[in-house]
Coordinates of C-alpha atoms and ligand atoms in Angstrom, one line a residue:
X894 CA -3.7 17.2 13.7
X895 CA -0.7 17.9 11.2
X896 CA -0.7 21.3 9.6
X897 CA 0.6 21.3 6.2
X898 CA 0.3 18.3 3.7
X899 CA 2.3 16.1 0.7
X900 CA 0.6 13.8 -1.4
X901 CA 2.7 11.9 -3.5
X902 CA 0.6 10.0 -5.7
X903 CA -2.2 12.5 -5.5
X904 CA -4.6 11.7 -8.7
X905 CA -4.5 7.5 -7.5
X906 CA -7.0 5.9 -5.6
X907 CA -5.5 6.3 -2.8
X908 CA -4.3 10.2 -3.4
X909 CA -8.0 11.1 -4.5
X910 CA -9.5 9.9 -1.4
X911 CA -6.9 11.9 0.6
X912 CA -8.0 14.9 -0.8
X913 CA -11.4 14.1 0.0
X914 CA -9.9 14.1 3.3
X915 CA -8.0 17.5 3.1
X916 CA -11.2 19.3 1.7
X917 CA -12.9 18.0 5.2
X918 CA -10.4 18.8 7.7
X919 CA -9.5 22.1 5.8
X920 CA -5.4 21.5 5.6
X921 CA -3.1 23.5 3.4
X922 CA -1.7 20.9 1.0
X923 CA 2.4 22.2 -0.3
X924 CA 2.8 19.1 -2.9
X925 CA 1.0 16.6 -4.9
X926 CA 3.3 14.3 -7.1
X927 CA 1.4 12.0 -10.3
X928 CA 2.9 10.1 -12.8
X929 CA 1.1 10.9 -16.2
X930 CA -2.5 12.3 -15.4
X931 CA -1.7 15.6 -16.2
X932 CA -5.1 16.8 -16.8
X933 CA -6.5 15.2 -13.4
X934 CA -3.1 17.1 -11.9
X935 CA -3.9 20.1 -13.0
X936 CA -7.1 20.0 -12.3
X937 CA -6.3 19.1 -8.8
X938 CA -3.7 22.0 -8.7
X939 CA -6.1 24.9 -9.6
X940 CA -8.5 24.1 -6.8
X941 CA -5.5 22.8 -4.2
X942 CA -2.8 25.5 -5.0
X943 CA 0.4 23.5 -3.9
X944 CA 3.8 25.0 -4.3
X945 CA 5.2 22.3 -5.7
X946 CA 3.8 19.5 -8.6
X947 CA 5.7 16.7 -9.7
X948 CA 5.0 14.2 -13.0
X949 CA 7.0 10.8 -13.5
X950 CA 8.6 12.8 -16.4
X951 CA 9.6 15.8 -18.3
X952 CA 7.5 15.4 -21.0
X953 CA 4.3 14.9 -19.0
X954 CA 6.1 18.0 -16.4
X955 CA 5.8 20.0 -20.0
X956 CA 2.2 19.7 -20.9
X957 CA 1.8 20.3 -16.8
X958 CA 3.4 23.8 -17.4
X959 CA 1.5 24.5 -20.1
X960 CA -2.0 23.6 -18.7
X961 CA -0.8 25.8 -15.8
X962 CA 0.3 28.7 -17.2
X963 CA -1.2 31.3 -14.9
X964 CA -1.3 29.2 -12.2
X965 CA 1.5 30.0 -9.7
X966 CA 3.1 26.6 -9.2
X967 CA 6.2 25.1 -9.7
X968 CA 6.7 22.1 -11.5
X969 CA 9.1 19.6 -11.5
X970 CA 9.7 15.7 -12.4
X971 CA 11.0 12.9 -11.8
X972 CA 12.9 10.9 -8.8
X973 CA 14.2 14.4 -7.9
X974 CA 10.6 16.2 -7.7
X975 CA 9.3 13.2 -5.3
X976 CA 11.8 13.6 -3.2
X977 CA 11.4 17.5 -3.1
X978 CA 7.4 16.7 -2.8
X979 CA 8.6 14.5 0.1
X980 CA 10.6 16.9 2.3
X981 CA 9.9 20.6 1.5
X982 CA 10.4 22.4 5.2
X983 CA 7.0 23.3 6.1
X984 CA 5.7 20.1 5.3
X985 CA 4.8 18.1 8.6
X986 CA 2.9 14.7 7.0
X987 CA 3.2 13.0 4.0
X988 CA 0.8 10.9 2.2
X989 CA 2.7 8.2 0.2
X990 CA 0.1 6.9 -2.2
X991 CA 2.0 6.4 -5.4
X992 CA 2.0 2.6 -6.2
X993 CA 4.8 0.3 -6.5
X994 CA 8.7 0.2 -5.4
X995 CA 9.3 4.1 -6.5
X996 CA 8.0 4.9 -3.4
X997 CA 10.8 4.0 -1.7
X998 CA 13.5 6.6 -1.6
X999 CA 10.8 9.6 -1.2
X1000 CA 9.4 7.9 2.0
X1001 CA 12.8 7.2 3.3
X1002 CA 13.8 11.2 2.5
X1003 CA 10.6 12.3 4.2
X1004 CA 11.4 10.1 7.2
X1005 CA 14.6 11.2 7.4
X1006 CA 13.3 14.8 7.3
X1007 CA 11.4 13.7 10.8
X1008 CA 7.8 14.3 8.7
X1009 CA 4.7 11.7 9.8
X1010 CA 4.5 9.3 6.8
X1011 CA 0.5 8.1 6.4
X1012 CA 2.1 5.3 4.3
X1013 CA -0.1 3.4 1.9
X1014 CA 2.5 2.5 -0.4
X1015 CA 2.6 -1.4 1.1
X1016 CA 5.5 -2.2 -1.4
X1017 CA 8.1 0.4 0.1
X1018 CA 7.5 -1.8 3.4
X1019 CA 7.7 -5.0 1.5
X1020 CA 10.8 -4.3 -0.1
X1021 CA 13.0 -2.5 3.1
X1022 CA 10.9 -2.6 5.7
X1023 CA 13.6 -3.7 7.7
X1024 CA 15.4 -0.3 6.6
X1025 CA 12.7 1.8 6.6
X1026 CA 11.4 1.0 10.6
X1027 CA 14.6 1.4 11.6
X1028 CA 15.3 4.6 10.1
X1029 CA 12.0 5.8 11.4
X1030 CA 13.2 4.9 14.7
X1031 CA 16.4 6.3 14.1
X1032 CA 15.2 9.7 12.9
X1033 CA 11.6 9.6 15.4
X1034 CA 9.3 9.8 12.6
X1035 CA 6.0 8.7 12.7
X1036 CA 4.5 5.7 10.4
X1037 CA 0.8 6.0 10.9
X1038 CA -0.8 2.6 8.2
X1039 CA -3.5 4.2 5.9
X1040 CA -3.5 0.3 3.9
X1041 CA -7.1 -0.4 6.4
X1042 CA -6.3 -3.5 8.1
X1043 CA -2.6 -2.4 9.7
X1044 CA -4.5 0.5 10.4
X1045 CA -6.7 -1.5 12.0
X1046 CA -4.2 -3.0 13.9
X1047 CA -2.9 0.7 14.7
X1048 CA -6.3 1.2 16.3
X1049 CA -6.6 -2.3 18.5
X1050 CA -3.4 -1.2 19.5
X1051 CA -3.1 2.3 20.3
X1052 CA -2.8 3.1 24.1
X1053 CA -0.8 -0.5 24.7
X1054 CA 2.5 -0.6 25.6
X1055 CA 3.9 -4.1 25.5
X1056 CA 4.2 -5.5 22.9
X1057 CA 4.7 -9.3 24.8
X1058 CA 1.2 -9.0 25.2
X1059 CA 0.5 -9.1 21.6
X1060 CA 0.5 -13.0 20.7
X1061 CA -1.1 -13.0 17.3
X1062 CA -2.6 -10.5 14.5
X1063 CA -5.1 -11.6 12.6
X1064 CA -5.6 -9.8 9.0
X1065 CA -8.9 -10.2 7.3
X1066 CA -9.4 -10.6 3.7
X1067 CA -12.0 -10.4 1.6
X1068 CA -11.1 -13.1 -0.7
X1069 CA -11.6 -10.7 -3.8
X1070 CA -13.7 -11.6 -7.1
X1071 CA -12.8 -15.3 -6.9
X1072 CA -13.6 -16.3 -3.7
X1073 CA -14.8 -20.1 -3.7
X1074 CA -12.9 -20.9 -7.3
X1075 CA -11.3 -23.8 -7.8
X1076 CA -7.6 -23.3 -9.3
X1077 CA -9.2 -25.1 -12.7
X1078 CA -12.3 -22.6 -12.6
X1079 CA -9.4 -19.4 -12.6
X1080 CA -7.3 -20.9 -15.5
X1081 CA -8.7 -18.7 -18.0
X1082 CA -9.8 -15.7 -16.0
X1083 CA -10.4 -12.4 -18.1
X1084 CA -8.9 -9.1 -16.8
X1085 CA -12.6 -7.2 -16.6
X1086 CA -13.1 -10.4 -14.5
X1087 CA -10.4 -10.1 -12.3
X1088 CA -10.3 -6.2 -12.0
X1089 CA -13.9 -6.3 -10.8
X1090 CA -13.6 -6.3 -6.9
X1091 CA -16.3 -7.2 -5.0
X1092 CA -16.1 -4.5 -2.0
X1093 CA -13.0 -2.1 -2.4
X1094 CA -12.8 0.3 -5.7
X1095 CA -8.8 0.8 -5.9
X1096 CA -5.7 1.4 -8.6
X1097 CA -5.4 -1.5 -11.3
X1098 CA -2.3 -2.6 -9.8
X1099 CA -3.3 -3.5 -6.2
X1100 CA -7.0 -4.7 -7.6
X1101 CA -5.5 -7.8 -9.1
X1102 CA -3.1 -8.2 -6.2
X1103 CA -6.7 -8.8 -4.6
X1104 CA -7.6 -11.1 -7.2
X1105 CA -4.5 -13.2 -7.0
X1106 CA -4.1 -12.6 -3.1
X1107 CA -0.6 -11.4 -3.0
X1108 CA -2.0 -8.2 -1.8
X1109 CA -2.9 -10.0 1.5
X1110 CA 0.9 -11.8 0.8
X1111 CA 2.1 -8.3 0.7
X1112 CA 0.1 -7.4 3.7
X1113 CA 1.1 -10.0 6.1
X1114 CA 5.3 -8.7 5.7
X1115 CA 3.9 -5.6 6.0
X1116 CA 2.6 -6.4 9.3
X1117 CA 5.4 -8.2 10.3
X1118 CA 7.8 -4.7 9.6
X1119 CA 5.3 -2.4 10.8
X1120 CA 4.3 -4.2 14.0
X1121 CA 8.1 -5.8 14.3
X1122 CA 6.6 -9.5 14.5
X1123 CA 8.4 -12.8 13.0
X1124 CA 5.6 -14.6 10.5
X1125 CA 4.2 -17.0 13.4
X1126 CA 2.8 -14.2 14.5
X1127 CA 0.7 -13.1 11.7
X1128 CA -2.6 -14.9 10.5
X1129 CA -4.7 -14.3 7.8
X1130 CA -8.6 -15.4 7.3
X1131 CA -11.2 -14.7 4.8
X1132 CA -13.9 -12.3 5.8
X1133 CA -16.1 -11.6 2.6
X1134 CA -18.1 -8.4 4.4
X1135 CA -15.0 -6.2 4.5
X1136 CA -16.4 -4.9 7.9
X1137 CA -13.8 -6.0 10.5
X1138 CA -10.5 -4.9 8.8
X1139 CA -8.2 -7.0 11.2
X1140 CA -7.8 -8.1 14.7
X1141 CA -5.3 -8.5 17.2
X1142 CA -5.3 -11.4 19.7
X1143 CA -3.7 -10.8 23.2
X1144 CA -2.5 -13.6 25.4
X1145 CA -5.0 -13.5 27.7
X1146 CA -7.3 -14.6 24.4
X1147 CA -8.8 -11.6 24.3
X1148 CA -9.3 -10.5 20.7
X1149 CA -9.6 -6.6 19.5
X1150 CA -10.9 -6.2 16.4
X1151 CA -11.5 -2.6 14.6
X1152 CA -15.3 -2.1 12.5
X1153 CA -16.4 -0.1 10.0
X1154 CA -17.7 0.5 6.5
X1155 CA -15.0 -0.8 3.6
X1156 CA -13.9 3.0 3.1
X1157 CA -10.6 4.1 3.1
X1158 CA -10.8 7.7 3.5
X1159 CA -11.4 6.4 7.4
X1160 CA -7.7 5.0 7.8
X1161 CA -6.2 8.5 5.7
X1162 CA -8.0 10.8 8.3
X1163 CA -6.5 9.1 11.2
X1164 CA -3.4 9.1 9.9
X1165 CA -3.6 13.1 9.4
X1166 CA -5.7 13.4 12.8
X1167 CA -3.7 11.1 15.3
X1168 CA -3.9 10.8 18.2
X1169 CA -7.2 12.9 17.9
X1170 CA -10.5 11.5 16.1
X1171 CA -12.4 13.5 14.2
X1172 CA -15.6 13.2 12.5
X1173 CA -14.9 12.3 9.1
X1174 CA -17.3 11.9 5.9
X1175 CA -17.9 8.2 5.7
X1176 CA -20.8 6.3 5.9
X1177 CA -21.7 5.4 9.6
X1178 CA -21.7 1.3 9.7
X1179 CA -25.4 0.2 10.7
X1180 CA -25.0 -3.4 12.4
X1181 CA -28.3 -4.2 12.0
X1182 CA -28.1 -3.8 8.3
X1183 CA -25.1 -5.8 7.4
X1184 CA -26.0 -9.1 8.4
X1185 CA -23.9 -12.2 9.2
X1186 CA -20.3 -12.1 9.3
X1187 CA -18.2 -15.1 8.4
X1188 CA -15.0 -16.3 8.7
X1189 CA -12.9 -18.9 7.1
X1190 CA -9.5 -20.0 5.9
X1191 CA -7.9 -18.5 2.5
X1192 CA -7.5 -21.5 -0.2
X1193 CA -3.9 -21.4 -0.8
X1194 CA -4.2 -24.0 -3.7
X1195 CA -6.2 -21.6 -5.7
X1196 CA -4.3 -18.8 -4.4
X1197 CA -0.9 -19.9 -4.4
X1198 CA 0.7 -15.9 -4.2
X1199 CA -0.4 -16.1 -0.6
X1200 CA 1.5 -18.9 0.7
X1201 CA 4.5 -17.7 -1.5
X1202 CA 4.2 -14.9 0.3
X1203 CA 4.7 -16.6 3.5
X1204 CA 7.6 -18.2 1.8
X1205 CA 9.3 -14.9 1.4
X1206 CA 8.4 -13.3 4.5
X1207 CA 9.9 -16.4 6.3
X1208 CA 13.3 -16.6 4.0
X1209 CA 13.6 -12.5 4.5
X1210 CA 16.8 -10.4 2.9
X1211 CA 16.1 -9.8 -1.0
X1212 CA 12.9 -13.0 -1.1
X1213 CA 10.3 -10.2 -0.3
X1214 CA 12.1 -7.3 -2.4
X1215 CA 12.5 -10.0 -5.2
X1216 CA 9.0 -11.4 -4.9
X1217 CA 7.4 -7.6 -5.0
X1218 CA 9.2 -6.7 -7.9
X1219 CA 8.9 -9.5 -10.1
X1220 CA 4.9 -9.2 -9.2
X1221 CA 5.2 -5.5 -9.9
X1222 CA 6.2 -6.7 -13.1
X1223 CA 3.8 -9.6 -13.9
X1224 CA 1.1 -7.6 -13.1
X1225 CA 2.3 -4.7 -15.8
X1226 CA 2.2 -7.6 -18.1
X1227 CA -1.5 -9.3 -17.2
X1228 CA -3.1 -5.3 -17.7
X1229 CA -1.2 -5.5 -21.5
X1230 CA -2.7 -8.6 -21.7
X1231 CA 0.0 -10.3 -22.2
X1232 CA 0.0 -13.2 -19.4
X1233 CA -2.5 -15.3 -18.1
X1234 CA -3.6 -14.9 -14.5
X1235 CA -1.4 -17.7 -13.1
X1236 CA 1.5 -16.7 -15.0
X1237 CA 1.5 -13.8 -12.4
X1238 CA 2.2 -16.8 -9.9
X1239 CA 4.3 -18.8 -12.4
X1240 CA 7.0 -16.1 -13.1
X1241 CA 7.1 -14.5 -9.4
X1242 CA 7.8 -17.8 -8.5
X1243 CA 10.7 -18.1 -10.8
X1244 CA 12.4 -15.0 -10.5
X1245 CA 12.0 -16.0 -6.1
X1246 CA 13.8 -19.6 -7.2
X1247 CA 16.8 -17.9 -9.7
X1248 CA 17.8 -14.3 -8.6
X1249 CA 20.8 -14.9 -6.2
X1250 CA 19.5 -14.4 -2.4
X1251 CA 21.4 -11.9 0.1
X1252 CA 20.4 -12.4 3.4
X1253 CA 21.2 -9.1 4.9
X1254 CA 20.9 -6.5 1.7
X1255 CA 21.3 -3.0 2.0
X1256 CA 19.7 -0.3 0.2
X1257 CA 21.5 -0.8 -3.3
X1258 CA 21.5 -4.5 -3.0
X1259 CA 17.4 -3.7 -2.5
X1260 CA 17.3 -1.9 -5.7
X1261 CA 19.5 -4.4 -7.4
X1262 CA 17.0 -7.2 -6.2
X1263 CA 14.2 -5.4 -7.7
X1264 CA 15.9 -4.7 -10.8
X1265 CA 17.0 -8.5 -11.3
X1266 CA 13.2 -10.0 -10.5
X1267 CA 11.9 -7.2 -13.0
X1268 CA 14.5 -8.5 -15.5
X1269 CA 14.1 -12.3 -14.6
X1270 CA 10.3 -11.8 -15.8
X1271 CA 10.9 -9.8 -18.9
X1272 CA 13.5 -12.8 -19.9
X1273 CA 11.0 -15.6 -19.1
X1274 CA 8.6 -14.1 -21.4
Ligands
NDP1784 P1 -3.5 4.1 -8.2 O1 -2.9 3.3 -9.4 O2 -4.9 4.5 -8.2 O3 -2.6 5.4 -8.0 C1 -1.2 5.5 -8.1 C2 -0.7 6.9 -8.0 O4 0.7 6.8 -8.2 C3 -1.2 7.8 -9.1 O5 -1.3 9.1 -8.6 C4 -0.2 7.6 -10.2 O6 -0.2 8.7 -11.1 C5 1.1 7.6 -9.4 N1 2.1 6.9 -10.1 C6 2.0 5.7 -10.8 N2 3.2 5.4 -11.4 C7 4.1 6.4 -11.0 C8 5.5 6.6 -11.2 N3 6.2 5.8 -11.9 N4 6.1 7.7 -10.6 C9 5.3 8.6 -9.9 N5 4.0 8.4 -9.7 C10 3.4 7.3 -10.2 O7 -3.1 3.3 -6.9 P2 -3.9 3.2 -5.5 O8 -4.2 4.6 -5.1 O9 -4.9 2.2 -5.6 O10 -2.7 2.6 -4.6 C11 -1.6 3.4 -4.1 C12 -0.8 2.6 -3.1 O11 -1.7 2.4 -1.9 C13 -0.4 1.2 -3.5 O12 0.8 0.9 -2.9 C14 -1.5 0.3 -2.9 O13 -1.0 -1.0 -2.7 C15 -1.8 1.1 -1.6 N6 -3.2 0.8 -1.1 C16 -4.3 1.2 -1.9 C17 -5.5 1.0 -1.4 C18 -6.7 1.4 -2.2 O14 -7.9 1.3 -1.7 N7 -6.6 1.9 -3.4 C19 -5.8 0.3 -0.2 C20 -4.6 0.0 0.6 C21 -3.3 0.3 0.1 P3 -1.1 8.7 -12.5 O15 -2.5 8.8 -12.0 O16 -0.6 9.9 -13.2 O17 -0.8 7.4 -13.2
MG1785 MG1 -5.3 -3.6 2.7

């Protein structure tokens, strides 16, 4: 079990769950990073007593301090305070549950600072996973998934060794609050609509990448980096229960698939327990209680993110890094209310067709994608 703990991202979804986590296997926590929840934060740093607490900015970094003032913390902010949060010295695990693209240079410091990343920030993966798996190799720093179906996969996997035996992973997907919608049904979704999920209660921003399914888009290159798999390789089917969170198929046909209850604090303690299990708070899965479980293909005509996804994940280089940040983007704009749920398709799409394409990017060129497909949909607004 790791010893000391960072949570960037801390008051999220993602970050709250962890904590739940922390509180049941007793660990010291050092950082916890937010961007502008500065009551939840210091809330969280009175009964949690990091060293170190990070806001997006100085402002919010101010009111922190002042909410704080005879707490003994140290605050800082910004791109500088993440990466602190992300590599102090005593720190041996990091949680990155921030959302979107600015959780890329922190989990590249920590691995580079040889910590165990429990990465739930998908979109760091997305964007260089190429760079990111082979710096974790490079530096022998551990990736454990905490997103629940690649740690699913994690799971069916742990204790084999060759990976020729894997022939395909299969990653379930519940097919979020429009399931069964015809493209014409979706055209005039509402937000509340589309930010109601049916099984998973997450951040706004990864709650309509359910609705629109580029989550499971963003999921299936995240597989294929994680698991170092070409697209072939990497299946998706809906599963409505949210009770078998992926599989993997062997050659030999044989098909592993991890079970549970849709809870992700079950994924977060593994990744802070591995290779020990441990018992953790989450409702025990009755089978006898959750009746049938089905499986069918996704409707890419309703759900056309998906098989742009595939697109991406297939064309590689700056497709996927372009593709995540233009959908980072048009997402932003759907919660102002200011695009209409298949204008989130419409403009990833055309930022994918016009930002140039480099096949082999590196870091800056990554950034410099993302800034471009971020731009591309401001412009075609
Ligand atoms: P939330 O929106 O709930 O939380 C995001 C966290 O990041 C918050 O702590 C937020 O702070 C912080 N944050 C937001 N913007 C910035 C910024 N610019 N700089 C620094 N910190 C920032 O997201 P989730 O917890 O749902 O998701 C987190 C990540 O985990 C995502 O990548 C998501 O795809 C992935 N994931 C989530 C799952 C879930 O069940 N929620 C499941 C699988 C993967 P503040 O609160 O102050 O805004
Ligand atoms: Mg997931």
């Amino acid at each position: 079990m790791v010893k000391n703990v960072s949570i960037l991202g801390s008051t999220g979804s993602i970050g709250r769950q962890s904590l739940d986590i922390i509180d049941n296997l007793k660990i010291p926590v050092c950082a916890l990073t937010a961007g502008s929840n500065v009551e939840m934060m210091a809330q969280q740093c009175r009964k949690y007593r990091p060293q170190l607490a990070v806001m997006a900015t100085r402002e919010a970094a101010e009111a922190l301090q002042k909410a704080l003032s005879d707490v003994p913390v140290e605050i800082s902010w910004g791109e500088e305070g993440l990466l602190r949060a992300a590599t102090m010295p005593q720190v041996d695990c990091v949680i990155t549950a921030v959302v979107g693209m600015v959780g890329l240079k922190p989990t590249l410091a920590a691995i580079r600072a040889k910590k165990r990343i429990g990465l739930a920030n998908k979109e760091t993966l997305v964007c260089a996973g190429e760079l990111v798996m082979a710096e974790a190799k490079k530096y022998e720093a551990e990736i454990i998934p905490v997103d629940s179906e690649h740690s699913a996969i994690f799971q069916c996997l742990m204790g084999m060794h060759h990976k020729r035996e894997i022939k395909k992973i299969i990653l379930t997907c519940s097919g979020g609050p429009f399931f069964g919608k015809s493209r014409e049904e979706l055209q005039d979704i509402t937000k509340a609509d589309a930010l109601r999920h049916p099984n998973w209660k997450m951040g706004a921003k990864i709650t309509i990448d359910c609705a629109t399914l580029m989550n499971k888009g963003l999921e299936v290159i995240e597989a294929m980096r994680l698991y170092d798999l070409p697209l072939s390789q990497v299946d998706v089917v809906i599963h409505r229960q949210s009770i078998v969170h992926s599989l993997v198929e062997f050659t030999d046909g044989a098909m592993m698939a991890q079970m549970g209850s849709p809870d992700m604090r079950l994924p977060i303690q593994l990744a802070m327990t591995y290779p020990e299990r441990l018992p953790c708070p989450v409702e025990p899965l009755d089978l006898t209680a959750c009746g049938s479980l089905s499986f069918c293909k996704p409707d890419t005509q309703a759900f056309p993110c998906l098989e742009l996804a595939r697109v991406c994940a297939q064309k590689g280089g700056t497709a996927c890094p372009v593709m995540n940040g233009a959908n980072e983007e048009a997402v932003a704009l759907y919660l102002q209310d200011k695009i209409g749920f298949y204008d989130i398709y419409r403009l990833v799409k055309l930022a994918v067709d016009t930002v140039p394409f480099i096949q082999n990017p590196t870091l800056e060129e990554i950034l410099e994608a993302d800034r471009l497909a971020r731009q591309a949909v401001r412009n075609a607004m």
